[in-house]
mmCIF file of C-alpha atoms in Angstrom:
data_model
loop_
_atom_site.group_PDB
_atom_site.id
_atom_site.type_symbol
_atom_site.label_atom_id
_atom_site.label_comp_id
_atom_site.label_asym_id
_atom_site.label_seq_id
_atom_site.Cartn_x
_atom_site.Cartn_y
_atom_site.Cartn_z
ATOM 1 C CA UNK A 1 6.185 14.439 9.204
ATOM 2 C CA UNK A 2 5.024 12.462 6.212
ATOM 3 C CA UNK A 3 2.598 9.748 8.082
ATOM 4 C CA UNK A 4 -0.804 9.824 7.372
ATOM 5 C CA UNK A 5 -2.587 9.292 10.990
ATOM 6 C CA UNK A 6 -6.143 6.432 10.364
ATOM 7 C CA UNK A 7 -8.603 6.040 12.801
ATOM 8 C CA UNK A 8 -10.521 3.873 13.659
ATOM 9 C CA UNK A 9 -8.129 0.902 14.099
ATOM 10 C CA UNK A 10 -10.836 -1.749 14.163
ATOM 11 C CA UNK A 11 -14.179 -1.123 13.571
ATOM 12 C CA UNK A 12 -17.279 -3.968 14.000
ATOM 13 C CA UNK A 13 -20.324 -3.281 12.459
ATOM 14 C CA UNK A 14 -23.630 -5.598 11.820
ATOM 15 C CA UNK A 15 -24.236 -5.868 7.729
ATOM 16 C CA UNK A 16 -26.425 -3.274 6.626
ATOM 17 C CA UNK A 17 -25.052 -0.562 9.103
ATOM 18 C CA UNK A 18 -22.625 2.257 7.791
ATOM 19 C CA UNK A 19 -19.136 2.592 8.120
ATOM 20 C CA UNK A 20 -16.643 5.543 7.752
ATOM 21 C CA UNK A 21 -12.596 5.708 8.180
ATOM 22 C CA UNK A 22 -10.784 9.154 8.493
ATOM 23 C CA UNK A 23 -7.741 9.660 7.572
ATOM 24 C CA UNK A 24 -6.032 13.228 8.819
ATOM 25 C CA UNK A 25 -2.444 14.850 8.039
ATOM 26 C CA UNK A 26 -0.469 17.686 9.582
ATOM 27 C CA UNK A 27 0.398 18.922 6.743
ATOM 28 C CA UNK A 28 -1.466 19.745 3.321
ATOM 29 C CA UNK A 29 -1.821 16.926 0.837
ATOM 30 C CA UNK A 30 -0.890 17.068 -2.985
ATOM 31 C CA UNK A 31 -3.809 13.751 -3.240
ATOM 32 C CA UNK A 32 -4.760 10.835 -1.098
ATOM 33 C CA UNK A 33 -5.185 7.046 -2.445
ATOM 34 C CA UNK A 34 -7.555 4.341 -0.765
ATOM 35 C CA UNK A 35 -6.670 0.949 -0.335
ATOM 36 C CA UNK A 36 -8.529 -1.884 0.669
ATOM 37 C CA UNK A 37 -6.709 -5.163 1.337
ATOM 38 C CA UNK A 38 -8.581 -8.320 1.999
ATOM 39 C CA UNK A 39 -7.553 -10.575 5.063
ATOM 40 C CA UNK A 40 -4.584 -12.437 3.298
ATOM 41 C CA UNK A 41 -4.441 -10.673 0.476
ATOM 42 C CA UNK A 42 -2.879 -7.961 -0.896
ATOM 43 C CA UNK A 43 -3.538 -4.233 -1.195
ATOM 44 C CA UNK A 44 -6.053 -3.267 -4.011
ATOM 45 C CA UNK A 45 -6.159 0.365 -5.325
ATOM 46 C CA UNK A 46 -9.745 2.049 -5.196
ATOM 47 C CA UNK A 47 -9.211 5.849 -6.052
ATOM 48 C CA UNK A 48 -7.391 8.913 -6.186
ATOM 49 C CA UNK A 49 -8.609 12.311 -4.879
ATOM 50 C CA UNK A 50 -6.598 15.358 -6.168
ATOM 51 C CA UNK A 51 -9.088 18.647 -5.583
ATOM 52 C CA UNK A 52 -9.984 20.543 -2.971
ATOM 53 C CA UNK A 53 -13.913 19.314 -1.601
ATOM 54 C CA UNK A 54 -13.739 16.149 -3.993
ATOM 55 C CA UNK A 55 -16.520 13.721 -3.060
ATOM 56 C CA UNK A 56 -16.319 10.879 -5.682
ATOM 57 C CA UNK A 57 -18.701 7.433 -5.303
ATOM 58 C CA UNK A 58 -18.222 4.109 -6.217
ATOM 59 C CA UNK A 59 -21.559 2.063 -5.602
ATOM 60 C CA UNK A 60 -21.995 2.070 -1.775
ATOM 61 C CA UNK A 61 -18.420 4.152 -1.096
ATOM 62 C CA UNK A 62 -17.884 7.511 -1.009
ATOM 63 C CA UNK A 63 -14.507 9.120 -0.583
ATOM 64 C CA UNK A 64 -14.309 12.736 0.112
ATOM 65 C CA UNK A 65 -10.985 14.909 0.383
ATOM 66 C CA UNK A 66 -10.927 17.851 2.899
ATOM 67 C CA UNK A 67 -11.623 21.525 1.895
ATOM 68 C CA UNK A 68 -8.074 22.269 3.396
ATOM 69 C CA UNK A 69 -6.639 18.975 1.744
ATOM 70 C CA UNK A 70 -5.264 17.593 5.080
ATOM 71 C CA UNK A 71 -7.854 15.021 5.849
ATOM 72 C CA UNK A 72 -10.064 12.356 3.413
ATOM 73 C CA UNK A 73 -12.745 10.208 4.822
ATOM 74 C CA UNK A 74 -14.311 6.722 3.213
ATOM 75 C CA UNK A 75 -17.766 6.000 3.707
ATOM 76 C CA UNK A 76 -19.757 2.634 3.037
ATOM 77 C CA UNK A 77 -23.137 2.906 3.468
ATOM 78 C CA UNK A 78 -25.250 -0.446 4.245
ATOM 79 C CA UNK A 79 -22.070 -2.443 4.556
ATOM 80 C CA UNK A 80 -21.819 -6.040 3.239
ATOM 81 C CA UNK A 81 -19.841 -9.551 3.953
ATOM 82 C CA UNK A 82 -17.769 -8.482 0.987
ATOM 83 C CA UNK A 83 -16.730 -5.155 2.236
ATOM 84 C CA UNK A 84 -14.627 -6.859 5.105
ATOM 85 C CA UNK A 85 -10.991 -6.030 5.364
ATOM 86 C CA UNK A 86 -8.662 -3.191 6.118
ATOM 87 C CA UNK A 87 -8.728 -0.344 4.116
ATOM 88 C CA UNK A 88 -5.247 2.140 3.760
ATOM 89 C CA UNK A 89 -5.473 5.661 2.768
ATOM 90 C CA UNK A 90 -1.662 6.625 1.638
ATOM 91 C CA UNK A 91 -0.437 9.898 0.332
ATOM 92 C CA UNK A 92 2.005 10.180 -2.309
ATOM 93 C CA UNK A 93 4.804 12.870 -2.053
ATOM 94 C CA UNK A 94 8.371 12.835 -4.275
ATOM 95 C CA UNK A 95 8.145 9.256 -5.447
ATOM 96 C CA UNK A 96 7.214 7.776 -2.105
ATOM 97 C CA UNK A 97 4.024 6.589 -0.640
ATOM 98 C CA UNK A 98 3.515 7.095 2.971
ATOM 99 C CA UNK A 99 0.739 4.627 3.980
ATOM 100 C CA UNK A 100 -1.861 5.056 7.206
ATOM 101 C CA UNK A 101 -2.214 2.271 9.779
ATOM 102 C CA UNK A 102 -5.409 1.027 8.085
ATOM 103 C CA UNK A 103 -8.687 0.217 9.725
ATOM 104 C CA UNK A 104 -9.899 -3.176 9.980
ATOM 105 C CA UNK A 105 -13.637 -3.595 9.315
ATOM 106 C CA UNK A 106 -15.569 -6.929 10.285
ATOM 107 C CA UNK A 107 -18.848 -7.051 9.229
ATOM 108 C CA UNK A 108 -21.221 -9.529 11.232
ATOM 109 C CA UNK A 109 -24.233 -11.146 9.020
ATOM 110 C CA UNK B 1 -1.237 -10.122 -18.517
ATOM 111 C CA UNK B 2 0.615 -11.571 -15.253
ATOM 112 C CA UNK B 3 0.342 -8.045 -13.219
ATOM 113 C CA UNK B 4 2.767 -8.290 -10.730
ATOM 114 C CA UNK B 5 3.962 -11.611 -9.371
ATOM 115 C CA UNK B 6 6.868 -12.483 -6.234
ATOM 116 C CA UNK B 7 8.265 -15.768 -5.542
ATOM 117 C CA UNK B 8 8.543 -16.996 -3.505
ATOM 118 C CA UNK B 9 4.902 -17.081 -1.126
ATOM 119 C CA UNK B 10 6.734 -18.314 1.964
ATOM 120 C CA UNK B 11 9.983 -18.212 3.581
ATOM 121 C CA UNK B 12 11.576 -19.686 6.722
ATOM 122 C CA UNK B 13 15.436 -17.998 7.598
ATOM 123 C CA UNK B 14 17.622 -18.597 10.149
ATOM 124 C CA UNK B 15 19.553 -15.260 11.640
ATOM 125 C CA UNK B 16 22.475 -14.437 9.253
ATOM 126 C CA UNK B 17 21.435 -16.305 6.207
ATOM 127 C CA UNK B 18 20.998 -14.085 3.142
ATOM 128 C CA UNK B 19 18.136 -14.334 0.366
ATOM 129 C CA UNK B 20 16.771 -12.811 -2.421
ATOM 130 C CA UNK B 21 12.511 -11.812 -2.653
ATOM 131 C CA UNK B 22 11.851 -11.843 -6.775
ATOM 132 C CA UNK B 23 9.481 -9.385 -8.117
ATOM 133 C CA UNK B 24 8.108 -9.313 -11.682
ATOM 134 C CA UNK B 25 5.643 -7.150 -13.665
ATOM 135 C CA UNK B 26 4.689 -7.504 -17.017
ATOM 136 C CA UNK B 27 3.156 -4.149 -17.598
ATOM 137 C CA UNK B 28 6.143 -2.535 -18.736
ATOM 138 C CA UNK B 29 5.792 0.313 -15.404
ATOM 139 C CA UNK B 30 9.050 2.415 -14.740
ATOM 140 C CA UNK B 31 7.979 2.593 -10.739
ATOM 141 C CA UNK B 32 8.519 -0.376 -8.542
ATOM 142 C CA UNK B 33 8.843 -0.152 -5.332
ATOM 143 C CA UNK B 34 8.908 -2.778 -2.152
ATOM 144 C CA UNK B 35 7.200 -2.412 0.998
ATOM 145 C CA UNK B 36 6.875 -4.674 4.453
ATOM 146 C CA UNK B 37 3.519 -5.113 5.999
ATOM 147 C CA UNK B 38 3.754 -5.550 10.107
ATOM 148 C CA UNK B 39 0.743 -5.532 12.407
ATOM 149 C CA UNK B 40 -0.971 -2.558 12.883
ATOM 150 C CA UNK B 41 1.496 -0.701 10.741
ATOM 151 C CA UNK B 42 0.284 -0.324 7.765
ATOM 152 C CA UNK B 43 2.958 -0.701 4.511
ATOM 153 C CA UNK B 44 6.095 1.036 4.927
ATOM 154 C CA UNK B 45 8.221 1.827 1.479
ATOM 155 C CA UNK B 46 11.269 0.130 1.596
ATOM 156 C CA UNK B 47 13.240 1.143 -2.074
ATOM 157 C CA UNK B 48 12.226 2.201 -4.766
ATOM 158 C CA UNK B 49 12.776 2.884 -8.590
ATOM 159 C CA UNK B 50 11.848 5.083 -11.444
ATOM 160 C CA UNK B 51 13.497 2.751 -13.766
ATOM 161 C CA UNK B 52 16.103 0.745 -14.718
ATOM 162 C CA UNK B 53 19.417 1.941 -13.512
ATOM 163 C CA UNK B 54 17.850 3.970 -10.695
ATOM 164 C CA UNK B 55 16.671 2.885 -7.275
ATOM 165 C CA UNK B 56 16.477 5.207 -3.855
ATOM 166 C CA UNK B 57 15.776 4.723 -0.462
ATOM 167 C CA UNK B 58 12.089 5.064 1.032
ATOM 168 C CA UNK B 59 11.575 4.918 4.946
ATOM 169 C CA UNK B 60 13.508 1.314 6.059
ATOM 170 C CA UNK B 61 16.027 0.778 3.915
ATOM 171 C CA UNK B 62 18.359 -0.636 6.493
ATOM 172 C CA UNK B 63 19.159 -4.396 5.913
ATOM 173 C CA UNK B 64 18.347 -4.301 2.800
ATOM 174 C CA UNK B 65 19.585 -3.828 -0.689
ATOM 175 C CA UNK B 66 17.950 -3.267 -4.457
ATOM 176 C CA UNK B 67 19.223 -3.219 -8.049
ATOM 177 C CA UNK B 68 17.099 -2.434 -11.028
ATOM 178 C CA UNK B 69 18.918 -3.981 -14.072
ATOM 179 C CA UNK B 70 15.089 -4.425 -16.267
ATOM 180 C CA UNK B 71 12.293 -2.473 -16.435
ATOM 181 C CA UNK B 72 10.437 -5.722 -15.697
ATOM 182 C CA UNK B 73 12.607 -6.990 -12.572
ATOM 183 C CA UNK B 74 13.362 -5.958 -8.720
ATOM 184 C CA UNK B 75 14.583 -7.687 -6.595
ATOM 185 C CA UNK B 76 15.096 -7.298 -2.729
ATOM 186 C CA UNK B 77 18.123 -8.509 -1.059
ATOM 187 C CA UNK B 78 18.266 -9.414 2.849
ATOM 188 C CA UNK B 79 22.105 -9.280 3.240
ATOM 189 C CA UNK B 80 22.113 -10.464 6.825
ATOM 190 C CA UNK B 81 18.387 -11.882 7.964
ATOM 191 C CA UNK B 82 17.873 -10.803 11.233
ATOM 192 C CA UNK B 83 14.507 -11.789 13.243
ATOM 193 C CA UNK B 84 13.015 -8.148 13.369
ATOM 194 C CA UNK B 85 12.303 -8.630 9.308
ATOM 195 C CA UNK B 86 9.656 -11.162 9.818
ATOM 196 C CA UNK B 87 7.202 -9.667 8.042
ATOM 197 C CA UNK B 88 4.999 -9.814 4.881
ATOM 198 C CA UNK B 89 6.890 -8.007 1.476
ATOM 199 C CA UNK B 90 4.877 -6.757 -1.437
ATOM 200 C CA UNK B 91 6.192 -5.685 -4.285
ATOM 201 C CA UNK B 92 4.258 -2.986 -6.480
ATOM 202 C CA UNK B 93 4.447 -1.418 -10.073
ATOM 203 C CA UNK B 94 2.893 1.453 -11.453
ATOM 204 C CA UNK B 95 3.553 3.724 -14.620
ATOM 205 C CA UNK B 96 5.895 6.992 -13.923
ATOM 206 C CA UNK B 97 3.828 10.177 -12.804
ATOM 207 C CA UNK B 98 2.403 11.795 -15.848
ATOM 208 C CA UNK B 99 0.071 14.782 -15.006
ATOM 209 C CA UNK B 100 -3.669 14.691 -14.991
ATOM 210 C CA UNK B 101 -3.288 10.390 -14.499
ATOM 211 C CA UNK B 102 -4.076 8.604 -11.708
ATOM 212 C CA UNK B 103 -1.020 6.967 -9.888
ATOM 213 C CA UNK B 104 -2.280 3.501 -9.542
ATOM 214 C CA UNK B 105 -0.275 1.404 -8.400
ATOM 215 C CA UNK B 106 -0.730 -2.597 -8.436
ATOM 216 C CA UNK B 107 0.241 -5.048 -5.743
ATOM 217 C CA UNK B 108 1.889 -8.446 -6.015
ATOM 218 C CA UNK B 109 0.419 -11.087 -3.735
ATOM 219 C CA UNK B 110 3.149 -10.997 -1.209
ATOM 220 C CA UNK B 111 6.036 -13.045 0.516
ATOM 221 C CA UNK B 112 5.350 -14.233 3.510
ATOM 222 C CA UNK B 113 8.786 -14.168 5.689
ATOM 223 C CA UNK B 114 9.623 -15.687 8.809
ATOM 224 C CA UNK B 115 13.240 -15.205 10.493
ATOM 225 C CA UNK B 116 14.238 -17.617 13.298
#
């Protein structure tokens, strides 16, 4: 239907190593939005991707959106202390957002 | 600029009792929308609204009820608390779809609700 399917749920990583979430639909995507929400906090937007192929960066992520538009990916390369949390991709469709189950990174110093 | 803000942070219900989750944004936004965060579930929409005067149902609207009276205030109703809506609300805002703009939208900081 409309859920956006995340994996991995958890994911533990040593700081400096690389991390990437996937996010994957059944169905084609008008865009995909990426979340990241720190432990007792509250969602934070980070981008949109609209196009076909998109790769966009933001520092040490990269987001890329599927050439079919049906999955999205978010890398972080040499992860940080900062970067833990759980980060959402959602998908947008008729007013509603239809969020993914999140993957929870810890990062270990 | 406030952003979005919910009062209140924390809430303790027995079954039955009824309550009211306030959400506020001072960006002047047409969207709001509420959602419930459970474990390992993500955020799942639970009404929404274009603007004032309109709200609709997203994916678990049961149990609850919205009005949308100002563009700046939404409130969610629990008619009937009931233990399976312990959960964590947030409320979000962003401005109405408008081609070619991003549709960010901006999270309050939550209410944090227990049901005994």
């Amino acid at each position: 239907g409309q859920q956006v399917m995340q994996i991995p749920q958890y994911q533990h990583v040593q700081e400096g190593e690389d991390f990437t979430t996937y996010c994957n639909s059944s169905t084609t995507l008008s865009n995909i939005q990426w979340y990241k929400q720190r432990p007792g906090g509250h969602p934070v937007f980070l981008i949109q991707l609209v196009k076909s192929g998109e790769v966009k960066k933001q520092k040490r992520l990269t987001f890329q959106f599927g050439e079919a538009k049906k999955n999205s990916s978010l890398h972080i390369t040499a992860t940080q202390t900062t970067d833990v949390g759980t980060y959402f991709c959602a998908r947008y469709n008729f007013n509603k957002f239809y969020f993914g189950s999140g993957t929870k990174l810890n990062v270990k110093p | 600029n406030a952003g979005v803000t919910q009062t209140p942070k924390f809430q303790v219900l027995k079954t039955g009792q009824s309550m009211t989750l306030q959400c506020a944004q001072d960006m002047n936004h047409e969207y709001m929308s509420w959602y419930r965060q459970d474990p390992g579930m993500g955020l799942r929409l639970i009404h929404y609204s274009v603007g004032a005067g309109i709200t609709d149902q997203g994916e678990v609207p049961n149990g609850y009820n919205v009005s949308r009276s100002t563009t700046e205030d939404f409130p969610l109703r629990l008619l009937s608390a009931a233990p399976s809506q312990t959960s964590v609300y947030f409320c979000a805002s962003r401005r109405q779809r408008v081609a070619g703009v991003t549709d960010t939208q901006y999270f309050g900081p939550g209410t944090r609700l227990t049901v005994l």
